[in-house]
């Protein structure tokens, strides 16, 4: 079954699918919980495969339904999570500011995006855990959490609105061949 168009329902103007990716333990689930529920917990269990939350926000007078997918960072789940790249309109690449290797691995995550996502996907780099000293393991202060989600949502909404305004209402769009299936020079 084909995915619903970005403007499918009366209770929202745009449906935007976002994807959180990054190494295991960088705080993707904490970011998602903070943004979607406004809460934080120190007792998190590692994500198995994939999880998601929905939050509807208002931007520029439009209701935006954000469907935010939280992927597992472990290598063993990569084949599961790469399937979620294809429909993503925006990707948040998350790293832990206290873990240099998680930042260095962003290059590998970008290669995954180039291999599996559409060419016009919006991307934002998120440094998480800026609130903690290196002896503690928390990401609790909510510093710029809303701003990063609202920023990428606003950029995607603008891109969708421009596409809507250019589209001829008498034209039916047919899916183009999957560009994401082509290999990239980065990882290929």
GROMACS .gro file of C-alpha atoms in nm:
model
  188
    1UNK     CA    1   0.000   0.000   0.000
    2UNK     CA    2   0.137   0.341  -0.090
    3UNK     CA    3   0.218   0.594   0.181
    4UNK     CA    4  -0.039   0.868   0.228
    5UNK     CA    5   0.049   1.204   0.076
    6UNK     CA    6   0.197   1.474   0.301
    7UNK     CA    7  -0.145   1.652   0.309
    8UNK     CA    8  -0.377   1.359   0.371
    9UNK     CA    9  -0.615   1.442   0.656
   10UNK     CA   10  -0.834   1.722   0.784
   11UNK     CA   11  -0.684   1.717   1.137
   12UNK     CA   12  -0.345   1.831   1.006
   13UNK     CA   13  -0.208   2.019   0.707
   14UNK     CA   14   0.118   1.824   0.672
   15UNK     CA   15   0.239   1.483   0.784
   16UNK     CA   16   0.616   1.482   0.828
   17UNK     CA   17   0.816   1.167   0.895
   18UNK     CA   18   1.138   1.226   1.089
   19UNK     CA   19   1.408   0.972   1.169
   20UNK     CA   20   1.652   0.978   1.462
   21UNK     CA   21   1.978   0.798   1.385
   22UNK     CA   22   2.313   0.767   1.558
   23UNK     CA   23   2.522   0.530   1.766
   24UNK     CA   24   2.373   0.333   2.052
   25UNK     CA   25   2.365   0.527   2.378
   26UNK     CA   26   2.381   0.882   2.234
   27UNK     CA   27   2.037   0.966   2.372
   28UNK     CA   28   1.804   0.938   2.072
   29UNK     CA   29   1.524   0.790   2.283
   30UNK     CA   30   1.571   1.059   2.550
   31UNK     CA   31   1.546   1.331   2.284
   32UNK     CA   32   1.229   1.176   2.146
   33UNK     CA   33   1.070   1.138   2.490
   34UNK     CA   34   1.166   1.495   2.586
   35UNK     CA   35   1.014   1.638   2.267
   36UNK     CA   36   0.705   1.418   2.241
   37UNK     CA   37   0.607   1.388   2.607
   38UNK     CA   38   0.804   1.668   2.776
   39UNK     CA   39   0.959   1.420   3.015
   40UNK     CA   40   1.295   1.265   3.092
   41UNK     CA   41   1.394   0.941   3.260
   42UNK     CA   42   1.733   0.809   3.364
   43UNK     CA   43   1.619   0.447   3.336
   44UNK     CA   44   1.614   0.385   2.964
   45UNK     CA   45   1.634   0.046   2.801
   46UNK     CA   46   1.817   0.019   2.470
   47UNK     CA   47   1.581   0.051   2.172
   48UNK     CA   48   1.518  -0.282   2.004
   49UNK     CA   49   1.475  -0.227   1.631
   50UNK     CA   50   1.261   0.086   1.606
   51UNK     CA   51   1.009   0.289   1.804
   52UNK     CA   52   0.808   0.600   1.720
   53UNK     CA   53   0.606   0.884   1.870
   54UNK     CA   54   0.367   1.137   1.719
   55UNK     CA   55   0.337   1.503   1.810
   56UNK     CA   56   0.125   1.762   1.631
   57UNK     CA   57   0.260   2.117   1.632
   58UNK     CA   58   0.159   2.445   1.473
   59UNK     CA   59   0.399   2.626   1.240
   60UNK     CA   60   0.311   2.941   1.048
   61UNK     CA   61  -0.059   2.879   1.101
   62UNK     CA   62  -0.042   2.519   0.973
   63UNK     CA   63  -0.093   2.201   1.176
   64UNK     CA   64   0.205   1.972   1.131
   65UNK     CA   65   0.180   1.611   1.242
   66UNK     CA   66   0.531   1.487   1.320
   67UNK     CA   67   0.582   1.113   1.307
   68UNK     CA   68   0.922   1.065   1.471
   69UNK     CA   69   1.097   0.730   1.437
   70UNK     CA   70   1.365   0.633   1.690
   71UNK     CA   71   1.607   0.378   1.549
   72UNK     CA   72   1.829   0.134   1.735
   73UNK     CA   73   2.194   0.233   1.711
   74UNK     CA   74   2.342  -0.114   1.743
   75UNK     CA   75   2.502  -0.269   1.437
   76UNK     CA   76   2.281  -0.579   1.461
   77UNK     CA   77   1.967  -0.371   1.391
   78UNK     CA   78   2.103  -0.175   1.093
   79UNK     CA   79   1.933  -0.394   0.835
   80UNK     CA   80   1.598  -0.335   1.007
   81UNK     CA   81   1.638   0.039   1.046
   82UNK     CA   82   1.765   0.115   0.694
   83UNK     CA   83   1.417   0.036   0.558
   84UNK     CA   84   1.289   0.342   0.747
   85UNK     CA   85   1.520   0.582   0.563
   86UNK     CA   86   1.321   0.565   0.241
   87UNK     CA   87   1.008   0.742   0.362
   88UNK     CA   88   1.187   0.989   0.589
   89UNK     CA   89   1.148   1.357   0.503
   90UNK     CA   90   1.396   1.465   0.769
   91UNK     CA   91   1.678   1.292   0.954
   92UNK     CA   92   1.830   1.397   1.285
   93UNK     CA   93   2.185   1.263   1.316
   94UNK     CA   94   2.252   1.241   1.690
   95UNK     CA   95   2.588   1.211   1.864
   96UNK     CA   96   2.700   1.234   2.227
   97UNK     CA   97   2.919   1.541   2.287
   98UNK     CA   98   3.106   1.348   2.559
   99UNK     CA   99   3.186   1.055   2.324
  100UNK     CA  100   3.421   1.144   2.039
  101UNK     CA  101   3.369   0.809   1.865
  102UNK     CA  102   2.996   0.877   1.833
  103UNK     CA  103   3.081   1.202   1.652
  104UNK     CA  104   3.339   1.030   1.431
  105UNK     CA  105   3.075   0.771   1.335
  106UNK     CA  106   2.848   1.043   1.194
  107UNK     CA  107   3.036   0.998   0.866
  108UNK     CA  108   2.913   0.636   0.851
  109UNK     CA  109   2.558   0.747   0.929
  110UNK     CA  110   2.576   1.001   0.645
  111UNK     CA  111   2.683   0.720   0.412
  112UNK     CA  112   2.375   0.524   0.521
  113UNK     CA  113   2.159   0.827   0.441
  114UNK     CA  114   2.318   0.859   0.096
  115UNK     CA  115   2.255   0.491   0.028
  116UNK     CA  116   1.902   0.454   0.164
  117UNK     CA  117   1.723   0.791   0.182
  118UNK     CA  118   1.584   1.015  -0.090
  119UNK     CA  119   1.811   1.284  -0.232
  120UNK     CA  120   1.609   1.576  -0.097
  121UNK     CA  121   1.583   1.456   0.264
  122UNK     CA  122   1.649   1.732   0.519
  123UNK     CA  123   1.927   1.658   0.767
  124UNK     CA  124   2.036   1.816   1.095
  125UNK     CA  125   2.328   1.727   1.320
  126UNK     CA  126   2.238   1.713   1.690
  127UNK     CA  127   2.500   1.715   1.966
  128UNK     CA  128   2.330   1.561   2.269
  129UNK     CA  129   2.423   1.548   2.638
  130UNK     CA  130   2.573   1.898   2.643
  131UNK     CA  131   2.430   1.939   2.993
  132UNK     CA  132   2.640   1.672   3.159
  133UNK     CA  133   2.990   1.642   3.287
  134UNK     CA  134   3.175   1.333   3.173
  135UNK     CA  135   3.109   1.141   3.496
  136UNK     CA  136   2.727   1.144   3.458
  137UNK     CA  137   2.499   0.985   3.200
  138UNK     CA  138   2.197   1.210   3.143
  139UNK     CA  139   2.042   1.438   2.883
  140UNK     CA  140   1.781   1.610   3.087
  141UNK     CA  141   1.785   1.989   3.057
  142UNK     CA  142   1.577   2.027   2.738
  143UNK     CA  143   1.837   2.268   2.593
  144UNK     CA  144   1.734   2.340   2.230
  145UNK     CA  145   1.533   2.016   2.201
  146UNK     CA  146   1.215   2.185   2.077
  147UNK     CA  147   1.419   2.421   1.858
  148UNK     CA  148   1.587   2.140   1.664
  149UNK     CA  149   1.259   1.958   1.594
  150UNK     CA  150   1.073   2.279   1.505
  151UNK     CA  151   1.360   2.394   1.281
  152UNK     CA  152   1.372   2.080   1.067
  153UNK     CA  153   0.990   2.062   1.057
  154UNK     CA  154   0.972   2.423   0.938
  155UNK     CA  155   1.227   2.358   0.662
  156UNK     CA  156   1.040   2.049   0.544
  157UNK     CA  157   0.702   2.226   0.558
  158UNK     CA  158   0.845   2.505   0.344
  159UNK     CA  159   0.981   2.252   0.092
  160UNK     CA  160   0.643   2.075   0.078
  161UNK     CA  161   0.453   2.403   0.042
  162UNK     CA  162   0.679   2.506  -0.248
  163UNK     CA  163   0.621   2.167  -0.412
  164UNK     CA  164   0.244   2.204  -0.360
  165UNK     CA  165   0.241   2.552  -0.515
  166UNK     CA  166   0.437   2.436  -0.821
  167UNK     CA  167   0.224   2.126  -0.879
  168UNK     CA  168  -0.041   2.141  -1.147
  169UNK     CA  169  -0.369   2.033  -0.983
  170UNK     CA  170  -0.466   1.850  -1.304
  171UNK     CA  171  -0.149   1.638  -1.298
  172UNK     CA  172  -0.128   1.303  -1.124
  173UNK     CA  173   0.222   1.230  -0.996
  174UNK     CA  174   0.355   0.878  -1.048
  175UNK     CA  175   0.634   0.747  -0.825
  176UNK     CA  176   0.974   0.785  -0.981
  177UNK     CA  177   1.231   0.501  -0.973
  178UNK     CA  178   1.392   0.470  -0.632
  179UNK     CA  179   1.702   0.691  -0.639
  180UNK     CA  180   1.805   0.568  -0.293
  181UNK     CA  181   1.875   0.222  -0.432
  182UNK     CA  182   2.170   0.353  -0.634
  183UNK     CA  183   2.505   0.324  -0.460
  184UNK     CA  184   2.694   0.631  -0.352
  185UNK     CA  185   3.063   0.708  -0.387
  186UNK     CA  186   3.078   0.752  -0.011
  187UNK     CA  187   3.029   0.394   0.100
  188UNK     CA  188   3.007   0.207  -0.220
   0.00000   0.00000   0.00000
